[in-house]
Tab-separated table of C-alpha atoms in Angstrom:
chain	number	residue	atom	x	y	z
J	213	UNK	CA	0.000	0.000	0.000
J	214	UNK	CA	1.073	3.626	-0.990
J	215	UNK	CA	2.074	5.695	1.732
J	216	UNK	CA	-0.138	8.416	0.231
J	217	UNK	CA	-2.583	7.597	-2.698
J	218	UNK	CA	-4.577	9.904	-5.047
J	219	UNK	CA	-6.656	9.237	-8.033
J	220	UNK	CA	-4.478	10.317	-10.844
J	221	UNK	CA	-7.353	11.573	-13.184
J	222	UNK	CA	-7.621	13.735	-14.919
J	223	UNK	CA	-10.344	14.863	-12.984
J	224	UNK	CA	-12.835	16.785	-15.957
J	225	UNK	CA	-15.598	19.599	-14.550
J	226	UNK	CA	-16.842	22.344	-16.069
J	227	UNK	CA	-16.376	25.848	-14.959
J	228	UNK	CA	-18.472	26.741	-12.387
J	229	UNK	CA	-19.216	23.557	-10.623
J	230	UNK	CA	-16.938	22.358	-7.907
J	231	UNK	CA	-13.976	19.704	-8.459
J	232	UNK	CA	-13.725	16.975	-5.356
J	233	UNK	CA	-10.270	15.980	-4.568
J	234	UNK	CA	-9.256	12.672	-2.441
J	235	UNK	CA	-6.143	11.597	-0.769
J	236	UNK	CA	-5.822	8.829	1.299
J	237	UNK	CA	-2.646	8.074	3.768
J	238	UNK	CA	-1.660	5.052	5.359
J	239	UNK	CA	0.178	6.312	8.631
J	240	UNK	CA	-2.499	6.727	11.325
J	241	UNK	CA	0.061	8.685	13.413
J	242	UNK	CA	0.111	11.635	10.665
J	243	UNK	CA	-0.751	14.929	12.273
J	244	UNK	CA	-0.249	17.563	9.549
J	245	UNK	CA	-2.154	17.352	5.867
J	246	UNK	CA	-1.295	19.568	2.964
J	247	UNK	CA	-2.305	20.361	-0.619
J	248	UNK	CA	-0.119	21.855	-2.889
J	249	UNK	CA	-1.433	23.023	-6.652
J	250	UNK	CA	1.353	22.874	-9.362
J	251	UNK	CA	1.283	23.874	-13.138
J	252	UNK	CA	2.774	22.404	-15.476
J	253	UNK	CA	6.401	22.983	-15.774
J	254	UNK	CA	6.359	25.275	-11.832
J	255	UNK	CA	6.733	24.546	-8.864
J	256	UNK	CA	4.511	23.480	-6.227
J	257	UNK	CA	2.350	26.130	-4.301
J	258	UNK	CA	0.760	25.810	-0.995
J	259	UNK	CA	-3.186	25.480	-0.938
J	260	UNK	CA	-4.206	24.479	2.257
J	261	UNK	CA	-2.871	22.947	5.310
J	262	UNK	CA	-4.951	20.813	7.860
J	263	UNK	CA	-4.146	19.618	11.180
J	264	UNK	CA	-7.982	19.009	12.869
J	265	UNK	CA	-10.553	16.609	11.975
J	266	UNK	CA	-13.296	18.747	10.095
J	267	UNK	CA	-13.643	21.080	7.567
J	268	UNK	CA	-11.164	24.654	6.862
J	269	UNK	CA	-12.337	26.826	4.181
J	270	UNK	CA	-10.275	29.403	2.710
J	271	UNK	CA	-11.888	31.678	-0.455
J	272	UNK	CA	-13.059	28.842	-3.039
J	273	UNK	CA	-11.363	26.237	-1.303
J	274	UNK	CA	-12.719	23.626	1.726
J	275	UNK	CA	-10.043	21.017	3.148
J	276	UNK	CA	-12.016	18.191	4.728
J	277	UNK	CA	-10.150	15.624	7.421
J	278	UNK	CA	-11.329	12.387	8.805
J	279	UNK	CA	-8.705	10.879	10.990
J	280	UNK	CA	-10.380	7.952	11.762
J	281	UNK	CA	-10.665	7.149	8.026
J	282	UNK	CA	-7.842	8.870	7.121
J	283	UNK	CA	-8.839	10.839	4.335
J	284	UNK	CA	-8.000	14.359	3.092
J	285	UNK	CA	-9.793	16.208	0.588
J	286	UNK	CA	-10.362	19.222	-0.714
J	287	UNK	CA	-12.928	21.317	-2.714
J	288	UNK	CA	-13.052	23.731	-5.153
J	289	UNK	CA	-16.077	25.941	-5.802
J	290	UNK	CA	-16.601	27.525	-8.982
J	291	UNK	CA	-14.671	26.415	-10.373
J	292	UNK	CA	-12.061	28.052	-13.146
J	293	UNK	CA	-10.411	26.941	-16.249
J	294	UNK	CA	-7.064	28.694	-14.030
J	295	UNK	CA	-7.698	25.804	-11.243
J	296	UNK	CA	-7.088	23.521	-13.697
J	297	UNK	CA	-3.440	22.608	-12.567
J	298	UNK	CA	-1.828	18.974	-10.652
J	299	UNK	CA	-3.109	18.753	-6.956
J	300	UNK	CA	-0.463	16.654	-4.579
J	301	UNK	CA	-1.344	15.805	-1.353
J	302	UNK	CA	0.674	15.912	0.910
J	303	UNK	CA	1.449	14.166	4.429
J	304	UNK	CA	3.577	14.664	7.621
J	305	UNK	CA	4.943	11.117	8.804
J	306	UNK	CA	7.478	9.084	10.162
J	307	UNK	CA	8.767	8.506	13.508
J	308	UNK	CA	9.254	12.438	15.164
J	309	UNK	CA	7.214	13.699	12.579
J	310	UNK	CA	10.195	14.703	9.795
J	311	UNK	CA	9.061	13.477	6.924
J	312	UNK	CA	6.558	14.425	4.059
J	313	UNK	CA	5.222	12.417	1.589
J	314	UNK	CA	3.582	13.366	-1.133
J	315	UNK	CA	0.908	11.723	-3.390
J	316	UNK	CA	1.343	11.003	-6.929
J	317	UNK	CA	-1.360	14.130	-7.368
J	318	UNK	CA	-4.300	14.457	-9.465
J	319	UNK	CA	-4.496	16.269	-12.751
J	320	UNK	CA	-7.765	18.653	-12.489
J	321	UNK	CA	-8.793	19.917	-15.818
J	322	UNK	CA	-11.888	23.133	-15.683
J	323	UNK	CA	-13.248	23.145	-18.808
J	324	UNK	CA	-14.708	26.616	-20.227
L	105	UNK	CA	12.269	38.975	-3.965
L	106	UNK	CA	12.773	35.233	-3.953
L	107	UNK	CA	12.073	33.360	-1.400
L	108	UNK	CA	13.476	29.774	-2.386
L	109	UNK	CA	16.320	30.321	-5.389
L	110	UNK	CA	18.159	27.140	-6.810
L	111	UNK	CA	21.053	27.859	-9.459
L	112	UNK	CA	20.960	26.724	-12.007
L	113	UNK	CA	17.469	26.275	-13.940
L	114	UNK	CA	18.941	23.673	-16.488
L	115	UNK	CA	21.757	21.739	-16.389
L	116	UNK	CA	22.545	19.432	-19.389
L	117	UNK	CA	25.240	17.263	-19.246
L	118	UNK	CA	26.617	13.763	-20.141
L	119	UNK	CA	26.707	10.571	-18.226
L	120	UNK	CA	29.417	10.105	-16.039
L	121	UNK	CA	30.259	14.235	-14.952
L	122	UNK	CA	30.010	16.006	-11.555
L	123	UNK	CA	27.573	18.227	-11.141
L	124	UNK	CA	26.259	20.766	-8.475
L	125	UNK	CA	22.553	22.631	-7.557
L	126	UNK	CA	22.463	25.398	-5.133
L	127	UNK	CA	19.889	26.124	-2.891
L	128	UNK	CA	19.376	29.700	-0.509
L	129	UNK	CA	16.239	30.520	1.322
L	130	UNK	CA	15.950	33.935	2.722
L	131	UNK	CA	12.044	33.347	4.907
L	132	UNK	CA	14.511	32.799	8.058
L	133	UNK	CA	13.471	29.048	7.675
L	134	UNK	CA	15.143	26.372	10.049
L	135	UNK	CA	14.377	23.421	7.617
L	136	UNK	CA	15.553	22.825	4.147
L	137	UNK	CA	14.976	19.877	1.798
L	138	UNK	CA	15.678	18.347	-1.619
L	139	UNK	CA	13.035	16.675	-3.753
L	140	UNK	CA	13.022	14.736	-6.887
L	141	UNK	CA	10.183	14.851	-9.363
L	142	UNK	CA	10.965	12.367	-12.199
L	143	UNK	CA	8.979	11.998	-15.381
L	144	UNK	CA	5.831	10.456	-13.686
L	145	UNK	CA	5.624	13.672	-11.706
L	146	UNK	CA	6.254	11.702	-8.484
L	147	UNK	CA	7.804	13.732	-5.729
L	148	UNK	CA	10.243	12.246	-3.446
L	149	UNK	CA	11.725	13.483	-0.631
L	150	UNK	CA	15.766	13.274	-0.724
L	151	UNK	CA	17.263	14.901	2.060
L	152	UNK	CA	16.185	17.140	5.120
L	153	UNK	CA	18.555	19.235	7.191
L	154	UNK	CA	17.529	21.652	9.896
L	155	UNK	CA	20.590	24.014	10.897
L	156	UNK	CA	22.915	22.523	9.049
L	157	UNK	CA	21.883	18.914	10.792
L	158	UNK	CA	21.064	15.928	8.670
L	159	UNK	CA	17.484	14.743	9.435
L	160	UNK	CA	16.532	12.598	6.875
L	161	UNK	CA	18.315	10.695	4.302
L	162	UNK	CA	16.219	8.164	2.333
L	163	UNK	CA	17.574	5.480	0.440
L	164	UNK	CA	19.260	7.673	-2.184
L	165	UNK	CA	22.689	6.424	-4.338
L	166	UNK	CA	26.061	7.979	-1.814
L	167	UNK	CA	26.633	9.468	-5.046
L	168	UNK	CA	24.520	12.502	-4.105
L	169	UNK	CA	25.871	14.190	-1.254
L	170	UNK	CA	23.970	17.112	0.117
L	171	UNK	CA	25.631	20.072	1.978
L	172	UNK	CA	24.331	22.862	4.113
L	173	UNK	CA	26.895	25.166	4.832
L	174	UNK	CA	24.138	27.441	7.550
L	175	UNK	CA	20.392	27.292	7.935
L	176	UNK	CA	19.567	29.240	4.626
L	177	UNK	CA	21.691	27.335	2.407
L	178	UNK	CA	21.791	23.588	1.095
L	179	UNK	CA	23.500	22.142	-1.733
L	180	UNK	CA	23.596	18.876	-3.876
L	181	UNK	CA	26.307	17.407	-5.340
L	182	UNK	CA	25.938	14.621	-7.630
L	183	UNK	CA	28.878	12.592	-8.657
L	184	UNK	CA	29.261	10.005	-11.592
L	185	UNK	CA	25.464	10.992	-13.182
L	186	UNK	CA	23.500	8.568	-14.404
L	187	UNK	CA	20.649	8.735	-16.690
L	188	UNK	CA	18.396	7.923	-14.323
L	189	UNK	CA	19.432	10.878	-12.693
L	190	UNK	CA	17.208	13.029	-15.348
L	191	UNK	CA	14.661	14.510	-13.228
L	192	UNK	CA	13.477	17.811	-11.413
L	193	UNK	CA	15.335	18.311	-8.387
L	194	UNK	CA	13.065	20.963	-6.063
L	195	UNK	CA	14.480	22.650	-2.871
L	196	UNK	CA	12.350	23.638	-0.552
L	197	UNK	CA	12.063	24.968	3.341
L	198	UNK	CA	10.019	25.693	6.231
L	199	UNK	CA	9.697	26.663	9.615
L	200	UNK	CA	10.555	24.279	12.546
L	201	UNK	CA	12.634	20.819	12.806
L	202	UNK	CA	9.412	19.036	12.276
L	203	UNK	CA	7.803	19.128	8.753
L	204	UNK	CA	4.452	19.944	9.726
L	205	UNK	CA	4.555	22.889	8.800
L	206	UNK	CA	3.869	24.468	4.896
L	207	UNK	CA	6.847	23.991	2.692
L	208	UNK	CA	7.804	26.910	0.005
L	209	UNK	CA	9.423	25.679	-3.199
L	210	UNK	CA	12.346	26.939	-5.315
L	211	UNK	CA	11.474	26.863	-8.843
L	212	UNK	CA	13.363	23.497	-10.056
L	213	UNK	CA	16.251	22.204	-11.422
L	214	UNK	CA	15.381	20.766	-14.185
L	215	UNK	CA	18.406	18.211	-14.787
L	216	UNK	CA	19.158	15.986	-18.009
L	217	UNK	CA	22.120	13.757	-18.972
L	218	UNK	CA	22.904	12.980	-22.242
């Protein structure tokens, strides 16, 4: 099992509605969740971050938790063709906390 | 301003050279770390120091040696390249010893051999 699996996609909406992304991690001990957004050819860029079971909305986007499944997500609302972009997820893990893994992301395509 | 800068952008080179990427974060960051993103987009963590300190090595060839001559500084020396070694190598840092907190990313090295 992956340490941190996504759905590779591509993920296909049309602009306006709102793209669902998933993550699931395999360390129960994780304590820190992040999603990064990269474009093709850039960097990666902070999103989120999560540390609490629930929801965090910031703007367009919602990070959802669920430590007991352990299960990340996040959601975009209204979506825009300039979301469309790689999402990573991205775990903190390993013994004293030091290490993040990241998912294998998921391609998110907005269509106009 | 930049906040994570790696020299250089590209590097192309042949099998078998030695070749360096530098790394300097000026956010006051304790923690600094080296990523690979191969073709499949994958992004692997390489090495971790936090002031100057190794933290994390994973299984990576000795032929990479990473360097961090003060907290806002780390480098990567490759020896002997391979052409698996083609890949984007990211730096990034962030506040703390742990990594639970948000990482910022340099822009990439984007590395090929020939």
């Amino acid at each position: 099992q992956k340490e941190v699996e996504q759905n590779s996609g591509p993920l296909s909406v049309p602009e306006g509605a709102i793209a669902s992304l998933n993550c699931t991690y395999s360390d129960r001990g994780s304590q820190s969740f992040f999603w990064y957004r990269q474009y093709s050819g850039k960097s990666p860029e902070l999103i989120m971050f999560i540390y609490s079971n629930g929801d965090k909305e910031d703007g367009r986007f919602t990070a959802q938790l669920n430590k007991a499944s352990q299960y990340v997500s996040l959601l975009i609302r209204d979506s825009q063709p300039s979301d469309s972009a790689t999402y990573l997820c991205a775990v903190n893990t390993g013994s004293g906390g030091f290490k993040t893994i990241f998912g294998a992301g998921t391609r998110l395509f907005v269509k106009a | 301003d930049t906040a994570v800068s790696q020299t250089p952008k590209y590097l192309v080179t042949q099998m078998g050279n030695d070749k360096s990427i530098k790394c300097e974060q000026n956010l006051g960051h304790d923690t600094m770390y080296w990523y690979k993103q191969d073709s499949k987009k994958f992004l692997k963590i390489m090495f971790s120091y936090n002031n100057k300190e190794l933290i994390i090595n994973e299984t990576v060839p000795n032929r990479f040696s990473p360097k961090s001559p003060d907290k806002a500084h780390l480098n990567l020396h490759i020896n002997s390249l391979e052409l698996g070694d083609s890949a984007v190598y990211f730096c990034a840092s962030s506040q703390g010893r742990r990594s639970n907190q948000p990482q910022h990313f340099g822009d990439g090295t984007r590395l090929s051999i020939l």
